[in-house]
Structures are given as structure tokens and as C-alpha cells.
Amino acid sequence: MGGPALLVIDTPPRAQYTAETILNQAIDLLASLESRFSRYRPESLITQINQRSGTGHYTDLDTEAEALFELAGQLWTESEGLFDITSGPLRHAWDFRSGGKAAPDNIGQALELVGYGHIEWLGNSCHLPQAGMEVDLGGIVKEYAVDRTTAFLRNTGVTSGLVELAGDVAVIGSQGDETPWSIGIQDPNGPGLLCSVSLVDAALATSGNYARTLTHDEKKYGHLLDPRSGWPVSGPDSVSVIDAHCLAAGAVATVACLKHEGAAIDWLRDSQLPWLLCNAGERPVGPIAETLSSMVGGIE
């Protein structure tokens, strides 16, 4: 789904399984999810929906896909339109690929194709009414894949393991030596880690707005866009959230990064989950930062 994957098994599997068998089956599961939900795959469900935009041809969703779309709709509502899986056409105004450029004159035309509320539904089938509209589940499906893979490993008897997809992590139990898993959080100010957190039977998801940037009219912009205005957001550089499920942690972190800092902090506090908010040149804030600061040395 556009990023690297890491799977770790740190305990002996059940007698009827081998570690190699479990890992191969986990890889097959991830490949299946990618083939269905990645917009980068020409045969995927997402590509099929996008190719049918404006044709009047509805696409059937199974229970799994329907649940993901329902979650996307819930986040769209709760974020007051900031989280929107239909915002892809804004790439015509903001190209954050290497060497990309900004074309704000294209925002108006792109916004005509944006809006989760424009998706048409017929039972469990959906249709994008205007040609050029598109959906992208990239904001939630990677975290969903982490949870699915973690559940699979548990079901095979794994009691100590780790699943990471492009920086979003879930751990099963402790490490094999019974110590917590130590998971690093990237420093948005530069290379290296900001800090590490200790996890047992938990997930950590991080959303950031610093890795892909461009400069327009001598101002630097991050890649996260406000689908209501078409312009890049001015929210936190990075937000990390801990929860029992990676999908929940990722949803909270992603929406927080789409809000300005004050609203992001209110949103994170309302989640009642451990969180860490970072801005370049500023000391991180949040319950995770407070816990780390109480330790010897604190956050370096």
C-alpha cells in the first residue's frame, strides 16, 4: 500500500504451524488486502469504483468494504469534512511528488469533484456521480491491515509478535524475553528518532505532515490538504496515538493532523487515548510526552 512492511514472531508457534508457514500466510493476507483496497492496483475494488465514476454503474461492496466506507463517512462527519476519502482530485493542484509543483488555479475545478457526501448509494453499492471523482482508503486501510494481520497471528497461537506497515505498529504481548516492545517515533525535525515508547499488547499509529512538502510563493507546504478549501492545512507536524487497535489510533492521529494545533489538542484530549503532538522547533506535548519527561533524561 505504498510503504514497507515488517512482521516479527518472537515465540515458538503451535505444533501444527511453523514460523515460515505463519509468515507466508500473513503475507498472503496482506497481499489480498492490498489487491482489493489499494488505489495503486489496477485490478482493485478502489480502482474499479474510480474508473466507473460518472458512468452510472454502481459497484457492489462486501461487508468488509462497506464497513471501511462507513468508518470513512463517520470520520468525515466527526471531522466536519476534514477527513475525506474523495479528496484525490486535489492532486491536480498540489503535486507533492519529487520535483512537484503547486497550481492553485486548479483548486476550484478540483473541488467540484470532492465531497464524501456526493457519493451515491444503492443498498450496499456505491457510485461516484461525476467523471473524475475518486476514492482512496489510504487514510485508514493500512491501519486496518495491521489489525487484521495481528488478529491472524494471535489466532495461530503467536503470543509475542509485531506487525508494522509504514510506521504504524501493533504488538502482541511482550517480547520473547518478557520485556516490552520498544517502538520509536520519528523526529519531524530531522533524521533519527524523537523518542521511544514501551508497548505491550497495544498499537501505535503516527500521522505526519513533514515528509512530503513543496514550496510555493516562497512558503513551504506539507502534503495534507483541507478538502473544503483545497489548500494545505497548517496543523501539527506529527501526531502519535496509542490504542488497543491500530485503526482507532490511526484515525484519531490522522484527523488531529488535519486540524490547527488548538483544535487538534482538543480532539486528542476528547479521544481519551495516550497521544504525542510534535511541531518543528517546539517541545512535544501530550500524555506520552509527560510520561517520557518524568523518566530519567526525558525527551532528548
mmCIF file of C-alpha atoms in Angstrom:
data_model
loop_
_atom_site.group_PDB
_atom_site.id
_atom_site.type_symbol
_atom_site.label_atom_id
_atom_site.label_comp_id
_atom_site.label_asym_id
_atom_site.label_seq_id
_atom_site.Cartn_x
_atom_site.Cartn_y
_atom_site.Cartn_z
ATOM 1 C CA MET A 1 0.000 0.000 0.000
ATOM 2 C CA GLY A 2 2.852 2.333 -0.792
ATOM 3 C CA GLY A 3 5.157 1.500 2.123
ATOM 4 C CA PRO A 4 7.396 -1.159 3.702
ATOM 5 C CA ALA A 5 6.161 -3.968 5.950
ATOM 6 C CA LEU A 6 7.750 -5.772 8.898
ATOM 7 C CA LEU A 7 6.442 -8.929 10.579
ATOM 8 C CA VAL A 8 8.103 -10.409 13.671
ATOM 9 C CA ILE A 9 7.328 -13.641 15.544
ATOM 10 C CA ASP A 10 9.255 -13.860 18.824
ATOM 11 C CA THR A 11 7.742 -17.028 20.357
ATOM 12 C CA PRO A 12 7.524 -20.641 19.167
ATOM 13 C CA PRO A 13 4.292 -21.247 17.218
ATOM 14 C CA ARG A 14 1.816 -24.023 17.938
ATOM 15 C CA ALA A 15 2.876 -27.534 16.986
ATOM 16 C CA GLN A 16 0.724 -27.601 13.820
ATOM 17 C CA TYR A 17 2.365 -24.436 12.475
ATOM 18 C CA THR A 18 5.869 -23.353 11.587
ATOM 19 C CA ALA A 19 7.026 -19.762 11.730
ATOM 20 C CA GLU A 20 7.600 -19.868 7.970
ATOM 21 C CA THR A 21 4.036 -21.081 7.356
ATOM 22 C CA ILE A 22 2.558 -18.361 9.557
ATOM 23 C CA LEU A 23 4.609 -15.607 7.939
ATOM 24 C CA ASN A 24 3.730 -16.797 4.436
ATOM 25 C CA GLN A 25 0.030 -16.827 5.299
ATOM 26 C CA ALA A 26 0.305 -13.359 6.837
ATOM 27 C CA ILE A 27 1.983 -12.105 3.660
ATOM 28 C CA ASP A 28 -0.829 -13.644 1.610
ATOM 29 C CA LEU A 29 -3.374 -11.846 3.798
ATOM 30 C CA LEU A 30 -1.633 -8.512 3.293
ATOM 31 C CA ALA A 31 -1.367 -9.112 -0.449
ATOM 32 C CA SER A 32 -5.088 -9.859 -0.586
ATOM 33 C CA LEU A 33 -5.973 -6.645 1.252
ATOM 34 C CA GLU A 34 -3.675 -4.629 -0.988
ATOM 35 C CA SER A 35 -5.123 -6.156 -4.151
ATOM 36 C CA ARG A 36 -8.623 -5.129 -3.028
ATOM 37 C CA PHE A 37 -8.130 -1.747 -1.391
ATOM 38 C CA SER A 38 -5.049 -0.072 -2.862
ATOM 39 C CA ARG A 39 -5.616 2.648 -5.445
ATOM 40 C CA TYR A 40 -2.213 1.729 -6.888
ATOM 41 C CA ARG A 41 -3.501 -1.666 -8.052
ATOM 42 C CA PRO A 42 -5.260 -1.610 -11.448
ATOM 43 C CA GLU A 43 -7.497 -4.569 -10.530
ATOM 44 C CA SER A 44 -8.541 -3.345 -7.063
ATOM 45 C CA LEU A 45 -12.049 -2.559 -5.878
ATOM 46 C CA ILE A 46 -10.994 1.067 -5.369
ATOM 47 C CA THR A 47 -9.714 1.358 -8.932
ATOM 48 C CA GLN A 48 -12.940 -0.198 -10.201
ATOM 49 C CA ILE A 49 -15.048 2.358 -8.319
ATOM 50 C CA ASN A 50 -12.902 5.223 -9.609
ATOM 51 C CA GLN A 51 -12.959 4.017 -13.217
ATOM 52 C CA ARG A 52 -16.759 3.890 -13.105
ATOM 53 C CA SER A 53 -17.127 7.486 -11.885
ATOM 54 C CA GLY A 54 -19.722 9.371 -13.903
ATOM 55 C CA THR A 55 -20.927 6.244 -15.748
ATOM 56 C CA GLY A 56 -23.996 5.479 -13.623
ATOM 57 C CA HIS A 57 -22.560 2.000 -12.962
ATOM 58 C CA TYR A 58 -22.687 1.099 -9.264
ATOM 59 C CA THR A 59 -20.074 -1.108 -7.599
ATOM 60 C CA ASP A 60 -21.085 -3.713 -5.016
ATOM 61 C CA LEU A 61 -19.291 -3.655 -1.667
ATOM 62 C CA ASP A 62 -18.911 -6.707 0.516
ATOM 63 C CA THR A 63 -19.305 -6.487 4.289
ATOM 64 C CA GLU A 64 -15.639 -5.642 4.853
ATOM 65 C CA ALA A 65 -15.504 -2.874 2.250
ATOM 66 C CA GLU A 66 -18.846 -1.469 3.368
ATOM 67 C CA ALA A 67 -17.560 -1.217 6.958
ATOM 68 C CA LEU A 68 -14.478 0.703 5.796
ATOM 69 C CA PHE A 69 -16.623 3.140 3.816
ATOM 70 C CA GLU A 70 -18.934 3.576 6.812
ATOM 71 C CA LEU A 71 -15.934 4.403 9.007
ATOM 72 C CA ALA A 72 -14.726 6.906 6.400
ATOM 73 C CA GLY A 73 -18.151 8.522 6.472
ATOM 74 C CA GLN A 74 -18.141 8.662 10.260
ATOM 75 C CA LEU A 75 -14.708 10.339 10.273
ATOM 76 C CA TRP A 76 -15.864 12.778 7.581
ATOM 77 C CA THR A 77 -18.790 13.775 9.789
ATOM 78 C CA GLU A 78 -16.856 13.939 13.060
ATOM 79 C CA SER A 79 -14.032 15.945 11.475
ATOM 80 C CA GLU A 80 -16.518 18.373 9.857
ATOM 81 C CA GLY A 81 -15.298 17.403 6.409
ATOM 82 C CA LEU A 82 -11.547 17.495 7.058
ATOM 83 C CA PHE A 83 -11.154 13.735 6.599
ATOM 84 C CA ASP A 84 -12.447 12.982 3.114
ATOM 85 C CA ILE A 85 -11.596 9.905 1.057
ATOM 86 C CA THR A 86 -12.704 11.733 -2.126
ATOM 87 C CA SER A 87 -10.028 14.466 -1.930
ATOM 88 C CA GLY A 88 -7.741 12.830 -4.521
ATOM 89 C CA PRO A 89 -8.560 15.265 -7.372
ATOM 90 C CA LEU A 90 -6.738 17.968 -5.411
ATOM 91 C CA ARG A 91 -3.522 16.362 -6.673
ATOM 92 C CA HIS A 92 -4.159 18.370 -9.845
ATOM 93 C CA ALA A 93 -3.485 21.498 -7.782
ATOM 94 C CA TRP A 94 -0.800 20.151 -5.436
ATOM 95 C CA ASP A 95 1.760 17.683 -6.768
ATOM 96 C CA PHE A 96 3.898 16.519 -3.841
ATOM 97 C CA ARG A 97 5.925 14.037 -5.821
ATOM 98 C CA SER A 98 9.644 14.712 -6.091
ATOM 99 C CA GLY A 99 10.036 17.896 -8.110
ATOM 100 C CA GLY A 100 6.290 18.545 -7.905
ATOM 101 C CA LYS A 101 4.701 21.948 -8.235
ATOM 102 C CA ALA A 102 1.684 23.842 -6.964
ATOM 103 C CA ALA A 103 -1.079 25.015 -9.294
ATOM 104 C CA PRO A 104 -3.609 26.811 -7.041
ATOM 105 C CA ASP A 105 -5.532 27.963 -10.118
ATOM 106 C CA ASN A 106 -6.713 24.352 -10.437
ATOM 107 C CA ILE A 107 -8.249 24.242 -6.938
ATOM 108 C CA GLY A 108 -11.702 25.427 -7.975
ATOM 109 C CA GLN A 109 -12.104 22.808 -10.674
ATOM 110 C CA ALA A 110 -10.745 20.065 -8.395
ATOM 111 C CA LEU A 111 -13.105 20.976 -5.541
ATOM 112 C CA GLU A 112 -16.076 20.294 -7.816
ATOM 113 C CA LEU A 113 -15.024 16.619 -7.664
ATOM 114 C CA VAL A 114 -14.505 16.465 -3.888
ATOM 115 C CA GLY A 115 -17.015 15.598 -1.182
ATOM 116 C CA TYR A 116 -17.807 12.338 0.624
ATOM 117 C CA GLY A 117 -21.424 13.439 0.761
ATOM 118 C CA HIS A 118 -21.620 13.293 -3.050
ATOM 119 C CA ILE A 119 -21.140 9.504 -3.111
ATOM 120 C CA GLU A 120 -24.357 7.865 -4.287
ATOM 121 C CA TRP A 121 -25.591 4.703 -2.577
ATOM 122 C CA LEU A 122 -27.977 1.975 -3.661
ATOM 123 C CA GLY A 123 -28.121 -0.577 -0.877
ATOM 124 C CA ASN A 124 -24.539 -1.738 -0.374
ATOM 125 C CA SER A 125 -23.448 -0.455 -3.806
ATOM 126 C CA CYS A 126 -21.823 2.910 -4.442
ATOM 127 C CA HIS A 127 -21.240 5.238 -7.384
ATOM 128 C CA LEU A 128 -19.255 8.435 -7.906
ATOM 129 C CA PRO A 129 -21.634 10.695 -9.862
ATOM 130 C CA GLN A 130 -19.095 12.879 -11.674
ATOM 131 C CA ALA A 131 -16.373 11.700 -14.033
ATOM 132 C CA GLY A 132 -13.011 12.384 -12.442
ATOM 133 C CA MET A 133 -14.158 11.744 -8.872
ATOM 134 C CA GLU A 134 -12.190 9.158 -6.959
ATOM 135 C CA VAL A 135 -11.934 7.492 -3.567
ATOM 136 C CA ASP A 136 -8.817 6.492 -1.665
ATOM 137 C CA LEU A 137 -8.924 4.475 1.571
ATOM 138 C CA GLY A 138 -5.241 5.124 2.232
ATOM 139 C CA GLY A 139 -6.053 7.068 5.391
ATOM 140 C CA ILE A 140 -7.487 4.015 7.167
ATOM 141 C CA VAL A 141 -6.833 0.797 5.255
ATOM 142 C CA LYS A 142 -3.171 0.442 6.238
ATOM 143 C CA GLU A 143 -4.082 0.562 9.916
ATOM 144 C CA TYR A 144 -6.947 -1.845 9.259
ATOM 145 C CA ALA A 145 -4.464 -4.226 7.630
ATOM 146 C CA VAL A 146 -2.253 -4.046 10.730
ATOM 147 C CA ASP A 147 -5.196 -5.083 12.908
ATOM 148 C CA ARG A 148 -6.245 -7.879 10.555
ATOM 149 C CA THR A 149 -2.725 -9.274 10.442
ATOM 150 C CA THR A 150 -2.286 -9.006 14.204
ATOM 151 C CA ALA A 151 -5.558 -10.883 14.745
ATOM 152 C CA PHE A 152 -4.410 -13.597 12.343
ATOM 153 C CA LEU A 153 -1.125 -14.048 14.226
ATOM 154 C CA ARG A 154 -2.975 -14.321 17.540
ATOM 155 C CA ASN A 155 -5.290 -16.950 16.078
ATOM 156 C CA THR A 156 -2.315 -19.104 15.101
ATOM 157 C CA GLY A 157 -1.085 -19.052 18.690
ATOM 158 C CA VAL A 158 1.540 -16.316 18.450
ATOM 159 C CA THR A 159 1.905 -14.766 21.926
ATOM 160 C CA SER A 160 4.812 -12.445 21.120
ATOM 161 C CA GLY A 161 4.937 -10.634 17.788
ATOM 162 C CA LEU A 162 4.956 -7.346 15.917
ATOM 163 C CA VAL A 163 3.306 -6.018 12.768
ATOM 164 C CA GLU A 164 4.453 -2.751 11.184
ATOM 165 C CA LEU A 165 3.148 -1.197 7.976
ATOM 166 C CA ALA A 166 4.930 2.029 7.004
ATOM 167 C CA GLY A 167 5.360 3.167 10.603
ATOM 168 C CA ASP A 168 2.019 2.049 12.036
ATOM 169 C CA VAL A 169 2.658 -0.702 14.562
ATOM 170 C CA ALA A 170 0.795 -3.275 16.658
ATOM 171 C CA VAL A 171 2.460 -5.652 19.108
ATOM 172 C CA ILE A 172 1.278 -8.940 20.590
ATOM 173 C CA GLY A 173 2.236 -9.406 24.211
ATOM 174 C CA SER A 174 5.770 -8.577 25.276
ATOM 175 C CA GLN A 175 8.964 -9.624 23.550
ATOM 176 C CA GLY A 176 10.122 -13.209 23.921
ATOM 177 C CA ASP A 177 12.311 -12.222 26.878
ATOM 178 C CA GLU A 178 9.210 -10.716 28.573
ATOM 179 C CA THR A 179 10.387 -7.110 28.189
ATOM 180 C CA PRO A 180 8.044 -4.580 26.493
ATOM 181 C CA TRP A 181 8.466 -3.790 22.834
ATOM 182 C CA SER A 182 10.350 -0.520 22.305
ATOM 183 C CA ILE A 183 8.810 1.428 19.403
ATOM 184 C CA GLY A 184 10.463 4.554 18.031
ATOM 185 C CA ILE A 185 8.665 7.731 16.961
ATOM 186 C CA GLN A 186 10.292 9.611 14.093
ATOM 187 C CA ASP A 187 11.595 13.109 14.817
ATOM 188 C CA PRO A 188 9.800 15.547 12.449
ATOM 189 C CA ASN A 189 12.719 17.975 12.857
ATOM 190 C CA GLY A 190 15.186 15.740 11.073
ATOM 191 C CA PRO A 191 16.630 12.230 10.742
ATOM 192 C CA GLY A 192 16.533 9.904 13.711
ATOM 193 C CA LEU A 193 14.048 9.239 16.475
ATOM 194 C CA LEU A 194 12.311 11.737 18.705
ATOM 195 C CA CYS A 195 11.750 9.132 21.417
ATOM 196 C CA SER A 196 10.740 5.525 22.024
ATOM 197 C CA VAL A 197 7.691 4.176 23.828
ATOM 198 C CA SER A 198 7.234 0.807 25.536
ATOM 199 C CA LEU A 199 4.249 -1.235 24.336
ATOM 200 C CA VAL A 200 2.603 -4.485 25.446
ATOM 201 C CA ASP A 201 -0.496 -5.721 23.603
ATOM 202 C CA ALA A 202 -1.057 -2.290 22.033
ATOM 203 C CA ALA A 203 -0.816 -0.321 18.810
ATOM 204 C CA LEU A 204 0.902 2.949 17.917
ATOM 205 C CA ALA A 205 -0.073 4.976 14.848
ATOM 206 C CA THR A 206 1.612 8.160 13.665
ATOM 207 C CA SER A 207 0.363 10.719 11.165
ATOM 208 C CA GLY A 208 2.752 13.359 9.866
ATOM 209 C CA ASN A 209 2.779 16.364 7.558
ATOM 210 C CA TYR A 210 6.519 16.880 7.198
ATOM 211 C CA ALA A 211 7.860 14.103 4.942
ATOM 212 C CA ARG A 212 6.393 15.347 1.638
ATOM 213 C CA THR A 213 6.500 19.072 1.063
ATOM 214 C CA LEU A 214 6.732 21.671 -1.693
ATOM 215 C CA THR A 215 7.450 25.382 -1.824
ATOM 216 C CA HIS A 216 5.027 27.835 -3.435
ATOM 217 C CA ASP A 217 5.500 31.611 -3.412
ATOM 218 C CA GLU A 218 8.415 31.143 -1.010
ATOM 219 C CA LYS A 219 6.254 29.288 1.523
ATOM 220 C CA LYS A 220 6.691 25.639 2.447
ATOM 221 C CA TYR A 221 3.579 23.449 2.478
ATOM 222 C CA GLY A 222 3.006 19.919 3.785
ATOM 223 C CA HIS A 223 1.083 17.316 1.800
ATOM 224 C CA LEU A 224 -2.046 17.141 3.973
ATOM 225 C CA LEU A 225 -4.840 19.122 2.325
ATOM 226 C CA ASP A 226 -8.060 20.667 3.596
ATOM 227 C CA PRO A 227 -10.688 19.175 1.222
ATOM 228 C CA ARG A 228 -13.037 22.067 1.987
ATOM 229 C CA SER A 229 -10.715 24.856 0.819
ATOM 230 C CA GLY A 230 -8.310 22.886 -1.348
ATOM 231 C CA TRP A 231 -5.282 24.376 0.412
ATOM 232 C CA PRO A 232 -2.705 22.601 2.600
ATOM 233 C CA VAL A 233 -3.542 22.510 6.291
ATOM 234 C CA SER A 234 -1.471 24.293 8.927
ATOM 235 C CA GLY A 235 -1.796 21.627 11.586
ATOM 236 C CA PRO A 236 0.736 19.719 13.683
ATOM 237 C CA ASP A 237 3.850 18.305 12.045
ATOM 238 C CA SER A 238 3.313 14.916 13.669
ATOM 239 C CA VAL A 239 0.802 13.186 15.935
ATOM 240 C CA SER A 240 1.196 9.731 17.501
ATOM 241 C CA VAL A 241 -1.606 7.878 19.301
ATOM 242 C CA ILE A 242 -1.692 4.619 21.285
ATOM 243 C CA ASP A 243 -4.720 2.322 21.460
ATOM 244 C CA ALA A 244 -5.535 -1.372 21.586
ATOM 245 C CA HIS A 245 -6.313 -1.214 17.828
ATOM 246 C CA CYS A 246 -4.190 0.442 15.165
ATOM 247 C CA LEU A 247 -7.242 1.525 13.158
ATOM 248 C CA ALA A 248 -8.633 3.593 16.034
ATOM 249 C CA ALA A 249 -5.221 5.073 16.859
ATOM 250 C CA GLY A 250 -4.596 5.952 13.207
ATOM 251 C CA ALA A 251 -7.997 7.571 12.719
ATOM 252 C CA VAL A 252 -7.523 9.813 15.755
ATOM 253 C CA ALA A 253 -3.967 10.751 14.735
ATOM 254 C CA THR A 254 -4.868 11.497 11.108
ATOM 255 C CA VAL A 255 -7.802 13.769 11.952
ATOM 256 C CA ALA A 256 -5.658 15.592 14.520
ATOM 257 C CA CYS A 257 -3.048 16.388 11.865
ATOM 258 C CA LEU A 258 -5.761 17.941 9.683
ATOM 259 C CA LYS A 259 -6.764 20.430 12.392
ATOM 260 C CA HIS A 260 -4.943 23.539 13.593
ATOM 261 C CA GLU A 261 -2.976 22.924 16.779
ATOM 262 C CA GLY A 262 -5.555 24.161 19.294
ATOM 263 C CA ALA A 263 -8.389 22.145 17.750
ATOM 264 C CA ALA A 264 -6.063 19.154 17.370
ATOM 265 C CA ILE A 265 -5.264 19.166 21.087
ATOM 266 C CA ASP A 266 -8.977 19.381 21.951
ATOM 267 C CA TRP A 267 -9.690 16.468 19.584
ATOM 268 C CA LEU A 268 -6.897 14.383 21.083
ATOM 269 C CA ARG A 269 -7.995 15.099 24.640
ATOM 270 C CA ASP A 270 -11.547 14.091 23.770
ATOM 271 C CA SER A 271 -10.258 10.739 22.466
ATOM 272 C CA GLN A 272 -9.023 9.885 25.988
ATOM 273 C CA LEU A 273 -6.102 7.986 24.444
ATOM 274 C CA PRO A 274 -2.364 8.486 25.046
ATOM 275 C CA TRP A 275 -1.005 10.903 22.416
ATOM 276 C CA LEU A 276 2.050 12.915 21.421
ATOM 277 C CA LEU A 277 1.884 16.088 19.294
ATOM 278 C CA CYS A 278 5.029 17.493 17.703
ATOM 279 C CA ASN A 279 5.871 20.703 15.858
ATOM 280 C CA ALA A 280 9.285 21.590 14.451
ATOM 281 C CA GLY A 281 11.344 23.579 16.908
ATOM 282 C CA GLU A 282 8.886 23.046 19.784
ATOM 283 C CA ARG A 283 8.841 20.639 22.691
ATOM 284 C CA PRO A 284 6.349 17.785 22.146
ATOM 285 C CA VAL A 285 3.147 17.877 24.172
ATOM 286 C CA GLY A 286 0.632 15.277 25.307
ATOM 287 C CA PRO A 287 0.318 12.430 27.817
ATOM 288 C CA ILE A 288 3.080 10.437 26.124
ATOM 289 C CA ALA A 289 5.459 13.413 26.368
ATOM 290 C CA GLU A 290 4.566 13.892 30.041
ATOM 291 C CA THR A 291 5.299 10.227 30.777
ATOM 292 C CA LEU A 292 8.624 10.353 28.976
ATOM 293 C CA SER A 293 9.580 13.638 30.634
ATOM 294 C CA SER A 294 9.089 12.068 34.054
ATOM 295 C CA MET A 295 11.719 9.451 33.228
ATOM 296 C CA VAL A 296 15.416 9.982 33.679
ATOM 297 C CA GLY A 297 16.662 12.147 30.829
ATOM 298 C CA GLY A 298 13.189 12.853 29.412
ATOM 299 C CA ILE A 299 12.903 13.576 25.688
ATOM 300 C CA GLU A 300 16.170 14.475 24.025
#
